[in-house]
Each structure stands twice: as structure tokens, then as C-alpha cells.
Coordinates of C-alpha atoms in Angstrom, one line a residue:
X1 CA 29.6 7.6 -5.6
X2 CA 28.1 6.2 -2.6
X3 CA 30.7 7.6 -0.6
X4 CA 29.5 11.3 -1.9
X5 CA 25.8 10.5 -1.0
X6 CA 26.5 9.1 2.4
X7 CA 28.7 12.2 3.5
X8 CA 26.0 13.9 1.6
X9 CA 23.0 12.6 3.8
X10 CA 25.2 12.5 6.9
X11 CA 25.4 16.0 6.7
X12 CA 21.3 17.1 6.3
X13 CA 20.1 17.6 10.0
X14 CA 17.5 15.5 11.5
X15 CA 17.0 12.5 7.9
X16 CA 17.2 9.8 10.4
X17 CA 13.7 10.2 11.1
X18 CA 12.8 9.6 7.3
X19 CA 13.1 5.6 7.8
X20 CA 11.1 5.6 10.8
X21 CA 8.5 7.6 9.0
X22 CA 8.9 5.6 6.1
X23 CA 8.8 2.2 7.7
X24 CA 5.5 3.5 9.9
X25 CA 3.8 4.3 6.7
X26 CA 4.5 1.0 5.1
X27 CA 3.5 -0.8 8.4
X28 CA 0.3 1.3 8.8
X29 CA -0.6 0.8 5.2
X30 CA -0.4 -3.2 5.3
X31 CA -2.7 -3.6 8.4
X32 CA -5.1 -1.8 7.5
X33 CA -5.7 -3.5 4.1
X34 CA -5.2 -6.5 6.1
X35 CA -7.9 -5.2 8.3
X36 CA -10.4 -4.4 5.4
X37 CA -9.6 -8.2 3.5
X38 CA -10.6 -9.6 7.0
X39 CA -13.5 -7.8 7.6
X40 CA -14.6 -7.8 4.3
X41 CA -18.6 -9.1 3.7
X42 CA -18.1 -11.9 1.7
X43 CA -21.1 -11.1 -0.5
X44 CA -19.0 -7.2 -1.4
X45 CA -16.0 -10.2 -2.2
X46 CA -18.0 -13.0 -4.2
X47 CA -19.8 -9.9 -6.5
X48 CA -16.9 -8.2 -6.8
X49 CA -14.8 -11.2 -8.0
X50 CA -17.8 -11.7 -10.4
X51 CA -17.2 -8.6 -12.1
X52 CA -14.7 -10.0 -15.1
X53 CA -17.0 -12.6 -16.0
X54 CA -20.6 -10.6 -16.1
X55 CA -21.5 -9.6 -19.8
X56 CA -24.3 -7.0 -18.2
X57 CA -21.7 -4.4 -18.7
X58 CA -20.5 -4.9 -21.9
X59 CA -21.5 -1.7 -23.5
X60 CA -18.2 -2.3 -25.9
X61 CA -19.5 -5.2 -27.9

């Protein structure tokens, strides 16, 4: 079976560039929320991480 798929892919023109892509995507996506966690304002992070425990916004009960 993997056999069939890697004679399979060896024979599409130009897929080598889908791991680069791939990998570049991954890459690009993990800095950047890096980025935003370090740059975050810590009062955005402290009310945010209150959310869960306010009962303001319990329309529910």
C-alpha cells in the first residue's frame, strides 16, 4: 500500500514543494501567536482569564 502511494506521489509534478509550504505555514502560525502571548497587555490577559468565574453573564441561571 505504501508502495502504491509513494510511486503515486513520485509521479505528480512539482509535490515537493507541499512540505515546504506546509512546514512554513506551521512555522509562521506558531510565532506569531507566540508574538501576540508576548505582547499581550496583561490587563486584556488577567480579565480575560476572569471570564469562567464572573456570574455577571449568567443569563442561563
Amino acid at each position: 500500500m505504501l508502495k502504491f502511494i509513494k510511486n503515486h506521489m513520485e509521479s505528480i509534478a512539482d509535490i515537493e514543494i507541499y512540505p515546504i509550504i506546509s512546514l512554513l505555514i506551521f512555522f509562521i502560525f506558531f510565532v506569531a501567536l507566540f508574538w501576540w502571548v508576548i505582547t499581550a497587555k496583561k490587563d486584556y490577559i488577567k480579565k480575560v482569564s476572569n471570564l469562567p468565574l464572573d456570574n455577571k453573564n449568567d443569563d442561563i441561571l
